[in-house]
PDB file of C-alpha atoms and ligand atoms in Angstrom:
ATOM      1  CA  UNK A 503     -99.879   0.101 -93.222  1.00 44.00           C
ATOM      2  CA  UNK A 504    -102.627  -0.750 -95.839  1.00 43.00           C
ATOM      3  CA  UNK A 505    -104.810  -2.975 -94.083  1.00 49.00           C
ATOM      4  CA  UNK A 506    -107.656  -1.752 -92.287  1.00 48.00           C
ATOM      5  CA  UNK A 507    -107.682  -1.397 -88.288  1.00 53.00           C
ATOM      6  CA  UNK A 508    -109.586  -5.017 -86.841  1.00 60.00           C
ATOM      7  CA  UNK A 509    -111.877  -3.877 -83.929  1.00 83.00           C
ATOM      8  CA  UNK A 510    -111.266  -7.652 -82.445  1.00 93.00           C
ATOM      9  CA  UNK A 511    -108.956 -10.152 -81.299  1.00 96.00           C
ATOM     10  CA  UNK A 512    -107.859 -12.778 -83.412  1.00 97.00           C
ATOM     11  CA  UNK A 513    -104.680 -15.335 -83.386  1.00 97.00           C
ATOM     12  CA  UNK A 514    -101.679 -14.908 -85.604  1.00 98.00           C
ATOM     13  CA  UNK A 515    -100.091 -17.607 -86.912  1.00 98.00           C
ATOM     14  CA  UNK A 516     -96.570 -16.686 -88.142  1.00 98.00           C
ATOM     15  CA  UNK A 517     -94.426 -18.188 -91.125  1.00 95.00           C
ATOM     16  CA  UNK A 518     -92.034 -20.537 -89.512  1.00 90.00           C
ATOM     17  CA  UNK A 519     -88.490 -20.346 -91.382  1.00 94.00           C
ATOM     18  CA  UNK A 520     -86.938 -23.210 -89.797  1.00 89.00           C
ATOM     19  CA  UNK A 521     -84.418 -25.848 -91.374  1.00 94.00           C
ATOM     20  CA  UNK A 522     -82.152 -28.226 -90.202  1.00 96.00           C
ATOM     21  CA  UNK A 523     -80.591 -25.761 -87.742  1.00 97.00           C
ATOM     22  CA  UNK A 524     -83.438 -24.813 -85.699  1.00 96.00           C
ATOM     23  CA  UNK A 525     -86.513 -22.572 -86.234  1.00 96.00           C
ATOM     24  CA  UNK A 526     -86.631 -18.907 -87.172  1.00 97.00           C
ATOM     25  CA  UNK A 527     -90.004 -16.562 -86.790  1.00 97.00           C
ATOM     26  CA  UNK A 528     -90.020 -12.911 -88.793  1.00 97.00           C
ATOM     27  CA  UNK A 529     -92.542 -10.451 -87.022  1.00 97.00           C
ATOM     28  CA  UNK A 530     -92.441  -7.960 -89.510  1.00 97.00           C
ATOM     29  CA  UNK A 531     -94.152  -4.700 -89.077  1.00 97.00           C
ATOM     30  CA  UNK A 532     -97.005  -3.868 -91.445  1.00 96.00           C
ATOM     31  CA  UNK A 533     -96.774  -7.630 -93.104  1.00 96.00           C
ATOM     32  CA  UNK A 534     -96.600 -10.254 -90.196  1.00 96.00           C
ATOM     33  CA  UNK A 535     -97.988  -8.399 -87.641  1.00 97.00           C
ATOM     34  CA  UNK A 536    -101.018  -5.428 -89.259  1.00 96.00           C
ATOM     35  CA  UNK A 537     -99.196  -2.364 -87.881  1.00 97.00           C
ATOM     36  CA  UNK A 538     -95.662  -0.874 -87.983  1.00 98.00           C
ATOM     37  CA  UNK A 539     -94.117  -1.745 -84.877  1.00 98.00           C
ATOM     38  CA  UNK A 540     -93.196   1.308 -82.620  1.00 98.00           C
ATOM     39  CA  UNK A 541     -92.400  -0.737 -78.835  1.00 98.00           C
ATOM     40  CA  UNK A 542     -91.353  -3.800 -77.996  1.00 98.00           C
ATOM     41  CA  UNK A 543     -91.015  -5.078 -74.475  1.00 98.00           C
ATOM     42  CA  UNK A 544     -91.247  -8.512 -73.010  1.00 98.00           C
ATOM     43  CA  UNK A 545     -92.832 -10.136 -69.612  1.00 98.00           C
ATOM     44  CA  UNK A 546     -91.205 -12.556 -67.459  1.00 98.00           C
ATOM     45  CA  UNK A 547     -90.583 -14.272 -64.351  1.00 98.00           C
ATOM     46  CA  UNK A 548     -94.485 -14.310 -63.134  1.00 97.00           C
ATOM     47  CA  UNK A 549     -95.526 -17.104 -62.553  1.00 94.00           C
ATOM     48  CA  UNK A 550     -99.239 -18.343 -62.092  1.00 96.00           C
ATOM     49  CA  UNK A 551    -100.331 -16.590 -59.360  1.00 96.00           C
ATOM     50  CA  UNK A 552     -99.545 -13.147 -60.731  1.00 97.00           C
ATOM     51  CA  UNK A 553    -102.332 -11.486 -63.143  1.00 98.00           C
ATOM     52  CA  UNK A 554    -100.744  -8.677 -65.255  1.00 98.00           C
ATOM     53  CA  UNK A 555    -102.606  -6.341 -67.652  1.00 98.00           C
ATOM     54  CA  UNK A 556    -106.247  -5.281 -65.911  1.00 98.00           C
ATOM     55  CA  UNK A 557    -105.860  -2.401 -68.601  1.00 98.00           C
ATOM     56  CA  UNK A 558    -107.388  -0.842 -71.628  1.00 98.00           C
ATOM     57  CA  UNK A 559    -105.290   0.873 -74.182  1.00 98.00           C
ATOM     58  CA  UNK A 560    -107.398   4.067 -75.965  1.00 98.00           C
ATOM     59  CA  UNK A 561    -104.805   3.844 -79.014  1.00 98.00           C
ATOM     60  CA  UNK A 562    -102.050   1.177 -79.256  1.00 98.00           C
ATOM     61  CA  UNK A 563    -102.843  -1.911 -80.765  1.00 98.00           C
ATOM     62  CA  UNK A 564    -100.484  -5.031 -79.238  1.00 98.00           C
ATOM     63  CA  UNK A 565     -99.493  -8.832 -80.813  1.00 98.00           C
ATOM     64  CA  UNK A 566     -98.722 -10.830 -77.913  1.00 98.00           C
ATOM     65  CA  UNK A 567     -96.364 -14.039 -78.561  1.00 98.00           C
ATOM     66  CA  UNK A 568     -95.051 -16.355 -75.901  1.00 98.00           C
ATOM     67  CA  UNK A 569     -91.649 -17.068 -77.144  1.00 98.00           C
ATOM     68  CA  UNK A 570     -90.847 -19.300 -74.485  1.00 98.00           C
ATOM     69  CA  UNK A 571     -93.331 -21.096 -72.227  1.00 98.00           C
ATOM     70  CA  UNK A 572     -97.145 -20.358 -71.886  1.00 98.00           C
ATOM     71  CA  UNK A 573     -99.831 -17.942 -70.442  1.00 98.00           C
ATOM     72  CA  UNK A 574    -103.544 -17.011 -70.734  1.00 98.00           C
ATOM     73  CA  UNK A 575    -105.092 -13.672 -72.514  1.00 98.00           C
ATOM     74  CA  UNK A 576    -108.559 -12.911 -70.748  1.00 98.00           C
ATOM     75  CA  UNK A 577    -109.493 -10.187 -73.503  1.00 98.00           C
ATOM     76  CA  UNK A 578    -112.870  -7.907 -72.992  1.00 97.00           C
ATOM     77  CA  UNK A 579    -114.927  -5.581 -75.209  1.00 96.00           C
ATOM     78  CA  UNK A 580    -116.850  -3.885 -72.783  1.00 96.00           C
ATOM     79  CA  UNK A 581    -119.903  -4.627 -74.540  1.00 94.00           C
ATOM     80  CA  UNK A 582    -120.430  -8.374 -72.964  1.00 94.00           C
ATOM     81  CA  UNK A 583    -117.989 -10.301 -75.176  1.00 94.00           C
ATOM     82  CA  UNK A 584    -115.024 -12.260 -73.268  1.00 96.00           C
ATOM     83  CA  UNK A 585    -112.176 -14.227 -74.847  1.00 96.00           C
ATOM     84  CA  UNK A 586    -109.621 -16.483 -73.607  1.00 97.00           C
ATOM     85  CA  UNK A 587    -106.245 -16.868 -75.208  1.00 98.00           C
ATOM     86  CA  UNK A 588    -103.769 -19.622 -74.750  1.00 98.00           C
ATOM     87  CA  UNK A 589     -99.743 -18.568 -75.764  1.00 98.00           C
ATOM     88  CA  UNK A 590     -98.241 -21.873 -75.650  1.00 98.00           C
ATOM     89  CA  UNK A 591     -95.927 -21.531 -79.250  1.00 97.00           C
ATOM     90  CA  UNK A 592     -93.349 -19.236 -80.799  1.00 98.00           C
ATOM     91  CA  UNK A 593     -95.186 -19.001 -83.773  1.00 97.00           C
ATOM     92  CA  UNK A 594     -98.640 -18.486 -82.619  1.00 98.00           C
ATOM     93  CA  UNK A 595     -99.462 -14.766 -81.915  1.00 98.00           C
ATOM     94  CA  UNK A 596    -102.686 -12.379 -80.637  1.00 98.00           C
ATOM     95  CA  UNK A 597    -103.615  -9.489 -82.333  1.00 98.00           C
ATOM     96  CA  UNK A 598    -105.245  -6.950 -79.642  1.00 98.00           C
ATOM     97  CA  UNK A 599    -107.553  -4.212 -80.623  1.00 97.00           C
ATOM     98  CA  UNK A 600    -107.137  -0.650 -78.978  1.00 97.00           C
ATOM     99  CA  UNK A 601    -110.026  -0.475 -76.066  1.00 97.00           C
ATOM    100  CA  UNK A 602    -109.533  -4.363 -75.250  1.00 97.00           C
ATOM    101  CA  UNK A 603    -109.546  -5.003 -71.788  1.00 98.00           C
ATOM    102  CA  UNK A 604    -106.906  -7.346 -71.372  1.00 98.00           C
ATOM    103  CA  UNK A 605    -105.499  -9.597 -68.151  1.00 98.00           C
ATOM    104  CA  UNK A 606    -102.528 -12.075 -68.540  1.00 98.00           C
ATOM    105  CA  UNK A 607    -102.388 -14.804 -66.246  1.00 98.00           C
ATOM    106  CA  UNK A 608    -101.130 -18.430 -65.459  1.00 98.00           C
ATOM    107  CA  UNK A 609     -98.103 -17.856 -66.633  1.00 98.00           C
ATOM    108  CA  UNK A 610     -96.045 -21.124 -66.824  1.00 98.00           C
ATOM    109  CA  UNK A 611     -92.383 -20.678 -64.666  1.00 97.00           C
ATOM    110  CA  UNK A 612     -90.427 -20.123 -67.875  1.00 98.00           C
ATOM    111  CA  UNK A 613     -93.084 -17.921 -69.806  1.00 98.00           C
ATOM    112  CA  UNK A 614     -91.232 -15.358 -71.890  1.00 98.00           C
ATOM    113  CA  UNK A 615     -94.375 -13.035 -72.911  1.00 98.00           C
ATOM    114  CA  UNK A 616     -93.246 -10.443 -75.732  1.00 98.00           C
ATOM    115  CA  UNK A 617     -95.621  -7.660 -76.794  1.00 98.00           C
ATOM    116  CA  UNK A 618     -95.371  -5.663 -79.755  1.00 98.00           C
ATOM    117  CA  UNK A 619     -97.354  -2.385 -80.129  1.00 98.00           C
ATOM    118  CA  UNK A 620     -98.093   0.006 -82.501  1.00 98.00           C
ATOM    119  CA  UNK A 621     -97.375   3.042 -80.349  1.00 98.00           C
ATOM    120  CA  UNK A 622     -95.123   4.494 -78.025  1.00 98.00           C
ATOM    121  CA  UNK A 623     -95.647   4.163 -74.088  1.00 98.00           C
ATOM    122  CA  UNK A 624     -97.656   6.838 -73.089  1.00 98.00           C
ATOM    123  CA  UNK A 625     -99.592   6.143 -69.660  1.00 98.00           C
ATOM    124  CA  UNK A 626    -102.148   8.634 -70.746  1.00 98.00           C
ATOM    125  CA  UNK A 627    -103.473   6.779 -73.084  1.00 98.00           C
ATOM    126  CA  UNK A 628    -103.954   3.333 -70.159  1.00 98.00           C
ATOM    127  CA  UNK A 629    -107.404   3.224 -68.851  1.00 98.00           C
ATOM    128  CA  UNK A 630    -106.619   1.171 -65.399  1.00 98.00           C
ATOM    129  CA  UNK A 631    -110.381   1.177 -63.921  1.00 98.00           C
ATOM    130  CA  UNK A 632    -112.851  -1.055 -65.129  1.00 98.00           C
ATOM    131  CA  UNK A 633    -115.682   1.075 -64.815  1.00 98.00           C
ATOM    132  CA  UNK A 634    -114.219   3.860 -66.565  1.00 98.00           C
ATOM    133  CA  UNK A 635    -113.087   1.220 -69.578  1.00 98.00           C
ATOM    134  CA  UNK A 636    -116.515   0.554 -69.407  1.00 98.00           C
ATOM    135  CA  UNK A 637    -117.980   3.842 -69.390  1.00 98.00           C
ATOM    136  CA  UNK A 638    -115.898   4.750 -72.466  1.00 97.00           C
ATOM    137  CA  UNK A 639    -116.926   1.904 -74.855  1.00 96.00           C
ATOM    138  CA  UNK A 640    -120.832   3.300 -74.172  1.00 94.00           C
ATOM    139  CA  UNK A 641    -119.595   6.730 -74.399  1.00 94.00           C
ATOM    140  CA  UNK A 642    -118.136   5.582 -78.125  1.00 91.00           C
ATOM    141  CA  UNK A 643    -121.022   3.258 -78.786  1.00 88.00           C
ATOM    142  CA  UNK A 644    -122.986   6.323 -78.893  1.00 87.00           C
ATOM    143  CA  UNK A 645    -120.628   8.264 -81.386  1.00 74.00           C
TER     144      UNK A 645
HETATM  145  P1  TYD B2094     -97.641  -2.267 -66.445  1.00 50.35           P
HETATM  146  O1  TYD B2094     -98.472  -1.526 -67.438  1.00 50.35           O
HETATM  147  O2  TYD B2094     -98.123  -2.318 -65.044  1.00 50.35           O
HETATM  148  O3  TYD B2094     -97.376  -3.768 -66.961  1.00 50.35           O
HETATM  149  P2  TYD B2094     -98.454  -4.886 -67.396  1.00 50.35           P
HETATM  150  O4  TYD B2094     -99.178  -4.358 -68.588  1.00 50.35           O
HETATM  151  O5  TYD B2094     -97.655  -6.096 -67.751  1.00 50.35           O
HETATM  152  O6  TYD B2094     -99.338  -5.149 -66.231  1.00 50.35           O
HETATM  153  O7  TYD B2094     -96.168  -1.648 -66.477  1.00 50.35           O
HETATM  154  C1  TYD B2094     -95.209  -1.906 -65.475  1.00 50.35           C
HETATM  155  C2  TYD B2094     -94.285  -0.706 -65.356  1.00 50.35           C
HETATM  156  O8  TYD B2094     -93.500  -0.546 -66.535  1.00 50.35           O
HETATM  157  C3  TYD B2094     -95.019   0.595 -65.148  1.00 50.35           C
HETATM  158  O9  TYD B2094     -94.286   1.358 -64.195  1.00 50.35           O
HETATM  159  C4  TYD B2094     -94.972   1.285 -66.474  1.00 50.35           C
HETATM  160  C5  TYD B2094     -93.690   0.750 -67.086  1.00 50.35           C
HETATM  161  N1  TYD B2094     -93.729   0.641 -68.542  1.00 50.35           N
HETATM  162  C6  TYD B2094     -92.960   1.487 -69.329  1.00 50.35           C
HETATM  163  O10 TYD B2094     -92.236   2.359 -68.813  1.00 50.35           O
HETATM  164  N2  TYD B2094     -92.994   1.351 -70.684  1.00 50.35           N
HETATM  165  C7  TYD B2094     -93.747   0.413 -71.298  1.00 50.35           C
HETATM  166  O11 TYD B2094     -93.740   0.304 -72.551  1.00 50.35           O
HETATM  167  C8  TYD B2094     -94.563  -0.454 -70.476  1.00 50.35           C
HETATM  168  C9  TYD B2094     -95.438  -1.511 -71.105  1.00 50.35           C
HETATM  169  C10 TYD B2094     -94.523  -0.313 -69.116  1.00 50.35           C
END
């Protein structure tokens, strides 16, 4: 990969290769999406009463795209700053920093939420309490 790591969220809108027989959207590792792409899974059947995420990642890096349907990205530094997503297109992507507290919510009945990261699952590497999240971010603030 041979752009630098970006410490904050930030849409992605992808090149749309469509034609007269429909639409067709490359997520290519280290060119569409700034990482190569080591997991890919894919959320769906919440609905909007369910709130998914309420994690930090210490390492992987996601792009979130709904490829069907809609949902919300509540995204958190730990240092104050909050951002709120809307996934509503196929071609319109996040980009998720590694220590981003993240929630998705109000999903839509036929939101198909897929998530590509640039590591392997490894639960050690999920911070799951808030306070600890937080407690992190100062302990790296200070070096
Ligand atoms: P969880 O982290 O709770 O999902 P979300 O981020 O959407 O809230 O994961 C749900 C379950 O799936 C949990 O038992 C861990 C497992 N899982 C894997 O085995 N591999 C993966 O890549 C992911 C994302 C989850």
């Amino acid at each position: 990969m041979q752009e630098p790591i970006k410490d904050s969220a930030y849409f992605i809108e992808f090149a749309e290769h469509g034609d007269e027989r429909g639409h067709l959207v490359v997520a290519e590792g280290g060119q569409d999406v700034p990482f190569d792409i080591q997991r890919v899974f894919y959320i769906y059947g919440s609905d909007a009463t369910i709130v998914r995420g309420s994690h930090a990642n210490r390492k992987t890096r996601f792009v979130l795209v709904n490829v069907a349907g809609s949902s919300k990205v509540r995204v958190k530094d730990g240092l104050g700053n909050e951002a709120i997503f809307c996934l509503n297109r196929p071609r319109t992507g996040i980009y998720l920093p590694q220590m981003a507290w993240k929630e998705m919510y109000d999903f839509s009945p036929d939101s198909v939420l897929l998530v590509l990261c640039s590591e392997h699952y490894d639960e050690a590497e999920y911070i799951r309490d808030y306070d600890k999240f937080l407690q992190e971010v100062q302990q790296g603030q200070q070096g």
